[in-house]
CSV table of C-alpha atoms in Angstrom, one decimal:
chain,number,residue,atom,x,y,z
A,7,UNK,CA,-70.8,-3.3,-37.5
A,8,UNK,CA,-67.0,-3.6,-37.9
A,9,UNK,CA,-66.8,-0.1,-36.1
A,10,UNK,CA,-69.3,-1.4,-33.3
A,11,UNK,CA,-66.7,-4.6,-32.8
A,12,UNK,CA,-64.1,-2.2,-32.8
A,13,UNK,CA,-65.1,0.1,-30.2
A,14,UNK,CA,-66.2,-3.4,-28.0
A,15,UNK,CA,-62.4,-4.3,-28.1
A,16,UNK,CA,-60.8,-0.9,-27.2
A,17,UNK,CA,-63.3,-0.7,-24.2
A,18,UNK,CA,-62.1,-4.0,-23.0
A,19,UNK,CA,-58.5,-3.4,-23.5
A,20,UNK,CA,-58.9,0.1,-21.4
A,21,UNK,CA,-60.8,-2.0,-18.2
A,22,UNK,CA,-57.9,-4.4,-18.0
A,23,UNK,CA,-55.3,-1.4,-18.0
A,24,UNK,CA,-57.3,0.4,-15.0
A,25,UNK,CA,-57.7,-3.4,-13.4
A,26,UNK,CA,-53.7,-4.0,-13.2
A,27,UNK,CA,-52.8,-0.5,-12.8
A,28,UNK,CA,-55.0,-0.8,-9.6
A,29,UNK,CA,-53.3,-3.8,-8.6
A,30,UNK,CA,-50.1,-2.7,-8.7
A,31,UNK,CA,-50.9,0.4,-7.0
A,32,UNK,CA,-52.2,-1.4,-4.0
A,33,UNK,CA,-49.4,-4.0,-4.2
A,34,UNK,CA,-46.7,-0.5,-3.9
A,35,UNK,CA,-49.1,1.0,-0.9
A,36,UNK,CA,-49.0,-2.8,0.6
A,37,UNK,CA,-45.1,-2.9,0.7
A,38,UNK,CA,-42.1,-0.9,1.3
A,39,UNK,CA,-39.8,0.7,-0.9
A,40,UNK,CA,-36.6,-2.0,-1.2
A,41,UNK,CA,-33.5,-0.9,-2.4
A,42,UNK,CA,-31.5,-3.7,-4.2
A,43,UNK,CA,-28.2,-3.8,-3.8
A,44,UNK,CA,-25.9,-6.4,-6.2
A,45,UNK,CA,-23.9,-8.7,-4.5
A,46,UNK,CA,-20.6,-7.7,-3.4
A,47,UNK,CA,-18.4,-10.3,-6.0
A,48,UNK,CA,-19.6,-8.1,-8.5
A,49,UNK,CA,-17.0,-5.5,-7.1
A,50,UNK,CA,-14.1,-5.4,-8.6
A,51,UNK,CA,-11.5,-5.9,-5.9
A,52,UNK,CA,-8.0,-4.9,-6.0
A,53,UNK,CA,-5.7,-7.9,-5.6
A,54,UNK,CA,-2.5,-5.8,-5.9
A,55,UNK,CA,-3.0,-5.1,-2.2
A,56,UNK,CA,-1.1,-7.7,0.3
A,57,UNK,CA,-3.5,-9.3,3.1
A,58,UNK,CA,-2.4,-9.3,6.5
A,59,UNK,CA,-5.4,-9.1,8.9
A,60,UNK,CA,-4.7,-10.8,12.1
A,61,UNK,CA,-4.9,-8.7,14.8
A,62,UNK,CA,-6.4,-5.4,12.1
A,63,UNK,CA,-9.9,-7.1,12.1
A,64,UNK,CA,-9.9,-7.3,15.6
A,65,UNK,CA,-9.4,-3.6,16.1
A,66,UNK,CA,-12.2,-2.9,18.0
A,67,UNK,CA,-13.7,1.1,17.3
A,68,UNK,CA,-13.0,4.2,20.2
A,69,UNK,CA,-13.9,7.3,20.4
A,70,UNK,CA,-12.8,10.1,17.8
A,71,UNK,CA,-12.3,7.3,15.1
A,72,UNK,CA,-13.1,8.7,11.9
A,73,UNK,CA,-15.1,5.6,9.9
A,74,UNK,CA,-15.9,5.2,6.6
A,75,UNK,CA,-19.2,3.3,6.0
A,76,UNK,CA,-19.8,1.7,2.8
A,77,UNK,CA,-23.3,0.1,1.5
A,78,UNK,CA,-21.9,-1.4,-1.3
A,79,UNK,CA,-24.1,0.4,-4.7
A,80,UNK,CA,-26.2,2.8,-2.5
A,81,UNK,CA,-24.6,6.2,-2.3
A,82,UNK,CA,-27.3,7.7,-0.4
A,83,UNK,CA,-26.3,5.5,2.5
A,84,UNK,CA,-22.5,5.8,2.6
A,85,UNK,CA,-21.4,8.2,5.2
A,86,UNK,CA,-17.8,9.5,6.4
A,87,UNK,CA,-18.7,9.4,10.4
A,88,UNK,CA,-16.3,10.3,13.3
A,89,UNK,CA,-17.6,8.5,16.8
A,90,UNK,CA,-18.6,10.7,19.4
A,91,UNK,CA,-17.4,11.0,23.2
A,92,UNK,CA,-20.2,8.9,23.9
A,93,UNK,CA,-19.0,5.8,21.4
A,94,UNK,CA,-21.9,6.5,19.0
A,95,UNK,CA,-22.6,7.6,15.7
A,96,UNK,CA,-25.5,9.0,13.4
A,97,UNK,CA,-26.6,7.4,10.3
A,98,UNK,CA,-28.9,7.6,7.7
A,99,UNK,CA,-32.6,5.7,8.6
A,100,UNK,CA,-31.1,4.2,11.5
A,101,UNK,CA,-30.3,7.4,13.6
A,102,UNK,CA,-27.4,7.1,16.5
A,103,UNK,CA,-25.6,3.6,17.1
A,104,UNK,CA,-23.6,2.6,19.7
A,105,UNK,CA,-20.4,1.3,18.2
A,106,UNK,CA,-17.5,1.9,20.5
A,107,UNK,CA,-15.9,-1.5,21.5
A,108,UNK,CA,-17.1,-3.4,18.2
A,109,UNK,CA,-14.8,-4.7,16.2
A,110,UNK,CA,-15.2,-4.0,12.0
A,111,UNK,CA,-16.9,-6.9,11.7
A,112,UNK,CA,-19.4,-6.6,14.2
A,113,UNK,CA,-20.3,-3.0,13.3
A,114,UNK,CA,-20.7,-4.2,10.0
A,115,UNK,CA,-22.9,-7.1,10.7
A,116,UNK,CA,-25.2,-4.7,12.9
A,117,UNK,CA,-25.5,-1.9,10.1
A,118,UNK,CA,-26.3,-4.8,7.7
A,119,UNK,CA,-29.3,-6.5,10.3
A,120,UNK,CA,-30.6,-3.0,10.4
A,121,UNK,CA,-30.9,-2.0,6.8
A,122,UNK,CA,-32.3,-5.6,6.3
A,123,UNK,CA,-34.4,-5.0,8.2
A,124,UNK,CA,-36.5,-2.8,6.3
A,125,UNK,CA,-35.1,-0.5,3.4
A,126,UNK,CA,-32.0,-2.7,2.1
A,127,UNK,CA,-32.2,-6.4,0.6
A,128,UNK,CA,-28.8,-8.8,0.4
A,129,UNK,CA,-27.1,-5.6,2.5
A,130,UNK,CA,-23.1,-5.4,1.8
A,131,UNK,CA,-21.6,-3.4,4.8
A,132,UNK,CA,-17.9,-2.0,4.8
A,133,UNK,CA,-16.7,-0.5,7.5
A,134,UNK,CA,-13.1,1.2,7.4
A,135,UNK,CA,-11.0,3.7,9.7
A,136,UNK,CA,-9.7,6.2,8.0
A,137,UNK,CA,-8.6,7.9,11.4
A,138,UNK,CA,-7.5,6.0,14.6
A,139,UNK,CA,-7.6,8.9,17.6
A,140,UNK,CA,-4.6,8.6,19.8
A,141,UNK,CA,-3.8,5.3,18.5
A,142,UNK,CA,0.1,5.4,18.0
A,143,UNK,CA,3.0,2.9,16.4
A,144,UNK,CA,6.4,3.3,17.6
A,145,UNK,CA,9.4,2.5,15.8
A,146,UNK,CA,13.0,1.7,16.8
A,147,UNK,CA,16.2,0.1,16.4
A,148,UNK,CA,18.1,0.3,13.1
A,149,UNK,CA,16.7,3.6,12.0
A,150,UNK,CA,17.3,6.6,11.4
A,151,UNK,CA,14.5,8.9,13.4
A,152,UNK,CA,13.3,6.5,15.8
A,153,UNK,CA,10.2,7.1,17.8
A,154,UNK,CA,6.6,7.0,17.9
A,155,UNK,CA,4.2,7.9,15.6
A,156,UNK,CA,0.6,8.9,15.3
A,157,UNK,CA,-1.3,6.4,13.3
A,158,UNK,CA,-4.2,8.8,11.5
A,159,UNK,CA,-5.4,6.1,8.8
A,160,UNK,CA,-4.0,2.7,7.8
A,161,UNK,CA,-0.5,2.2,7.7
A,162,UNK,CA,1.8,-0.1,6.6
A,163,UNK,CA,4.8,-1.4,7.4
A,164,UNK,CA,7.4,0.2,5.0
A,165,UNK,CA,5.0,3.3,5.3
A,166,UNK,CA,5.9,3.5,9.2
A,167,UNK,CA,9.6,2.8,8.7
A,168,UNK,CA,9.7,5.8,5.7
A,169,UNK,CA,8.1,7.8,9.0
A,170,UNK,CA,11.0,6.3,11.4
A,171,UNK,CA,13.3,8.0,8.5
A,172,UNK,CA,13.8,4.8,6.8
A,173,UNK,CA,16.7,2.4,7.3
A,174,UNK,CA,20.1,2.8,9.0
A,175,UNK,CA,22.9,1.4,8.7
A,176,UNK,CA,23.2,-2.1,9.1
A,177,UNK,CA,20.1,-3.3,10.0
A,178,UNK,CA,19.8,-7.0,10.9
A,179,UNK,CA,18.2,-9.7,8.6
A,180,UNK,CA,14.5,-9.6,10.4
A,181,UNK,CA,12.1,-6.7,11.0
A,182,UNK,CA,9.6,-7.4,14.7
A,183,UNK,CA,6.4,-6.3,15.1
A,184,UNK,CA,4.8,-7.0,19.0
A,185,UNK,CA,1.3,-6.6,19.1
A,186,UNK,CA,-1.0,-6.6,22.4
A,187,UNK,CA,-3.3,-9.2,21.9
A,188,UNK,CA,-6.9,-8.8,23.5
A,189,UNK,CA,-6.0,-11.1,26.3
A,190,UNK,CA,-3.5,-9.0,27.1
A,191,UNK,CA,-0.4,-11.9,25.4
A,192,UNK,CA,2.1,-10.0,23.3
A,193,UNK,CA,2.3,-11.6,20.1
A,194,UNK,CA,5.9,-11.0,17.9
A,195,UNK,CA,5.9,-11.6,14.1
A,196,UNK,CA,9.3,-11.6,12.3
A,197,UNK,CA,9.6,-10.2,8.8
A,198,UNK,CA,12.5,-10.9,6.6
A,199,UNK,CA,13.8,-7.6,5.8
A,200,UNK,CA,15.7,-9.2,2.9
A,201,UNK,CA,12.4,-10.6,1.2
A,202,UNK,CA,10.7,-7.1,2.3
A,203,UNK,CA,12.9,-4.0,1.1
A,204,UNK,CA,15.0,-5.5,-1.6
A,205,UNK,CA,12.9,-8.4,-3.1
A,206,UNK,CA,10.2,-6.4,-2.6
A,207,UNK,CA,7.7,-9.1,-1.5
A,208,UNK,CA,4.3,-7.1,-1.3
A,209,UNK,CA,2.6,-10.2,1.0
A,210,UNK,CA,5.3,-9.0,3.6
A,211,UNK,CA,4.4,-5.1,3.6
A,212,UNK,CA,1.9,-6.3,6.3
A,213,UNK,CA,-0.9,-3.4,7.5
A,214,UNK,CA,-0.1,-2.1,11.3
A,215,UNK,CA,-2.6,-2.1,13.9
A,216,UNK,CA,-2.9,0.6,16.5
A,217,UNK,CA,-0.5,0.5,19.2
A,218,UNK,CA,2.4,-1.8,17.7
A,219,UNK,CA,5.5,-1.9,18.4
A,220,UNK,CA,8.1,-2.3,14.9
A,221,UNK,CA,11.7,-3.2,16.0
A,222,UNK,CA,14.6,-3.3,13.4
A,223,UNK,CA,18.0,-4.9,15.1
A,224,UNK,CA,21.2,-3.7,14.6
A,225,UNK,CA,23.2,-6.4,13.1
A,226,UNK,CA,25.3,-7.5,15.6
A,227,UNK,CA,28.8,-8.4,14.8
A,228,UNK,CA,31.6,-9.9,16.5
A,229,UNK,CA,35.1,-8.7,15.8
A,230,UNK,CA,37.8,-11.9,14.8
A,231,UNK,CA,41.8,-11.6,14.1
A,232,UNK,CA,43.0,-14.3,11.7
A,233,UNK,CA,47.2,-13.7,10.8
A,234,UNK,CA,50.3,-15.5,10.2
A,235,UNK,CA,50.1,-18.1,7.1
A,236,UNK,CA,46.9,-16.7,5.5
A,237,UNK,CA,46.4,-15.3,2.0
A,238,UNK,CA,44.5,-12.0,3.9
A,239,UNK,CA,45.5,-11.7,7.3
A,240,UNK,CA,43.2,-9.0,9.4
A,241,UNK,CA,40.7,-8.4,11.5
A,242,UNK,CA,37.3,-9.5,10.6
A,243,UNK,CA,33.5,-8.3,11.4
A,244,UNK,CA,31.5,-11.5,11.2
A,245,UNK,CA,27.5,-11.3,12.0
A,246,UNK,CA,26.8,-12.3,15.8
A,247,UNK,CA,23.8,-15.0,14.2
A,248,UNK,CA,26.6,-16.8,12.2
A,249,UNK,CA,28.6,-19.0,13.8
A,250,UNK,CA,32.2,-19.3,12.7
A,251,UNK,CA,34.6,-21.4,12.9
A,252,UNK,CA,38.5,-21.8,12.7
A,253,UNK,CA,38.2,-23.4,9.2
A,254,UNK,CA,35.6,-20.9,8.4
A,255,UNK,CA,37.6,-17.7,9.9
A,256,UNK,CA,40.3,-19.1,8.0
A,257,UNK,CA,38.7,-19.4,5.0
A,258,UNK,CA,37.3,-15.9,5.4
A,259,UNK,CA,41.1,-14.7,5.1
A,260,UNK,CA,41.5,-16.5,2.0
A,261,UNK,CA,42.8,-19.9,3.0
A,262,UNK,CA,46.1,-21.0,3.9
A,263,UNK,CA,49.4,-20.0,2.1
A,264,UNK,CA,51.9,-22.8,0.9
A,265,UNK,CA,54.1,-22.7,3.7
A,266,UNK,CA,51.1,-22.7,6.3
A,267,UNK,CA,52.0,-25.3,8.9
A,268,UNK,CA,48.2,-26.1,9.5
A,269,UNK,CA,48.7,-29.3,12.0
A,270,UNK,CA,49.6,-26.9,14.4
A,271,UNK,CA,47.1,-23.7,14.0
A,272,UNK,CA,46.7,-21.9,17.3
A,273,UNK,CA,43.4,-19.9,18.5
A,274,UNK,CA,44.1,-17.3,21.3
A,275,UNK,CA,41.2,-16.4,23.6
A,276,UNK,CA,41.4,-13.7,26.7
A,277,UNK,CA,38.7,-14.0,29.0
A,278,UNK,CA,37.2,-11.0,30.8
A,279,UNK,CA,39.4,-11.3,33.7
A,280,UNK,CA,41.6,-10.9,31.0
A,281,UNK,CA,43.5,-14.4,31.1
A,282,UNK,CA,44.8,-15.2,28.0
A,283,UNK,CA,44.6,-19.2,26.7
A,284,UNK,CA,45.7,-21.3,23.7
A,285,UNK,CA,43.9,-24.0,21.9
A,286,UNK,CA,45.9,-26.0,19.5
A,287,UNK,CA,43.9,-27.3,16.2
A,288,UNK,CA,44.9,-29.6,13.7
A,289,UNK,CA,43.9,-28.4,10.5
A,290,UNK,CA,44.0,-30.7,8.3
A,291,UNK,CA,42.3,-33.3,10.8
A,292,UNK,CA,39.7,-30.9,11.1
A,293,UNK,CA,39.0,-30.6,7.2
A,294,UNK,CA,38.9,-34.5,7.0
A,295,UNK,CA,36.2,-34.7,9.5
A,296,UNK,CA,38.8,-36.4,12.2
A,297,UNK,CA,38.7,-33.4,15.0
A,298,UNK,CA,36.2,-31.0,16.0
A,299,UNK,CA,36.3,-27.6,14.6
A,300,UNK,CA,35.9,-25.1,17.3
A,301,UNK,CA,33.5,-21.7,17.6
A,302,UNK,CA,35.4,-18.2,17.6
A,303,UNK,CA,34.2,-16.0,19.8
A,304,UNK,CA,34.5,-12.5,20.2
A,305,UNK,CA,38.0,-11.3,19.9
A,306,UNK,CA,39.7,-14.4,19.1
A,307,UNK,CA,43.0,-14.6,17.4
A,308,UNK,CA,43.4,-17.3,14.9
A,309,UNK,CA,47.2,-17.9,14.2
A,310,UNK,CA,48.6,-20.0,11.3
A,311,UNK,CA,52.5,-20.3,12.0
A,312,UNK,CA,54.5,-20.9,8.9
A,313,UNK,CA,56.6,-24.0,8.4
A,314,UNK,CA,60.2,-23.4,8.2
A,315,UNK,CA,61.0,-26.8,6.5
């Protein structure tokens, strides 16, 4: 009897089995294979690497660009694709796209709406050039080998001036980039070369997009002459963007000496024409805030006489 009951149970057990293992069979012939992919914030992301995007996620795709496409955790479907002549490409499941004239974003968007489609759920697209064709950056200004440069990959901006040969001699205090915006404006961002190269501020090593333009000034100096009653009379090289005046110039040359009659410091200016005028400054009026202190310019002569008793 208990062998009887024993044989009644296994039978049952073994129907259910072939029941759900039917059901699950028609259920997989019912439906499509889904890859899942995990959501992208489970990526670990490096933060070490400055973000600078406007105008880069514009960049819209040409021909010849080499792309990397990313389905983030589905090898199969990453590809390393160069566009064709025609502006299309060729990948996995969704055979050729046209992509020439989208920017990043949009290719990635339309990759993403056709693997959801069908084969991928909760899609995570990247799309990166690793090659811009004929896309070039030109340097110039305060370096050493300026000209322009084939961009092949993404390039940054201390990456382009190592190419330019790196820094000359005095270069001013801001780097320029001009960028052609896609309304056709020029757009210029300054970069404190300062806070750049010798702080080393990673926020401003700022990606490049194709076809920019990276200027570095030469620092500009005008030439000053400060003698007579001075600790250090000489000529001085003073930065163009600095304004200086006669208390400042004379400061410069180390202040006045003892003897320095300074109510009656003269500043000598030629013109072009090559006239020669003299302005007569009160100094100590002018370091009590009672007279105006007056702007070099170029080639000025700053002369504190001495006072003989």
């Amino acid at each position: 009897m208990r062998s009887s009951s024993f044989r009644f149970v296994l039978l049952l057990m073994t129907s259910w089995l072939c029941v759900v293992a039917m059901s699950i069979g028609m259920a997989m012939a019912e439906e499509p294979l889904v890859l899942q992919a995990r959501p992208v914030t489970d990526a670990v992301q490096d933060s070490g690497t400055p973000l600078f995007n406007s105008g880069i996620s514009d960049y819209r795709v040409g021909r010849q660009d080499l792309l990397e496409i990313e389905v983030f955790d589905v090898e199969e479907l990453t590809q390393t694709v160069r566009v064709g002549e025609d502006g299309s490409i060729s990948l996995p499941l969704l055979g050729r796209l046209a992509v020439a004239g989208l920017t990043k974003s949009e290719l990635e968007d339309l990759i993403a709406g056709l693997l959801a489609d069908r084969y991928v759920r909760n899609p995570q697209v990247t799309v990166f050039v690793k090659e811009y064709e004929s896309k070039k950056i030109a340097v110039s200004g305060a370096v050493k080998k300026p000209g322009t440069f084939e961009m092949l990959g993404q390039k940054t901006l201390l990456e382009m001036i190592s190419m330019a040969g790196g820094l000359d001699v005095d270069p001013g205090k801001q780097i320029f980039i001009f960028r052609r915006e896609h309304g056709g404006e020029t757009r210029r961002i300054a970069i404190e070369l300062e806070q750049l190269v010798y702080q080393a501020d990673p926020s401003l090593n700022v990606p490049l997009a194709p076809n920019d333009i990276v200027y570095v000034p030469n620092l500009q100096t005008v030439r000053i002459f400060v003698s007579g009653a001075v600790n250090t009379p000489n000529q001085y090289d003073v930065p163009r963007d600095e304004p200086v005046t006669v208390l400042k110039a004379i400061t410069i040359a180390g202040g006045t000496t003892e003897r320095a009659a300074d109510k009656r410091v003269q500043v000598i200016r030629t013109d072009e024409a090559g006239n020669r005028s003299t302005m007569l400054i009160n100094l100590r009026k002018v370091k009590r805030g009672k007279a105006e202190d007056p702007l070099l310019q170029k080639d000025d002569i700053v002369l504190v006489p001495e006072a003989y008793f």
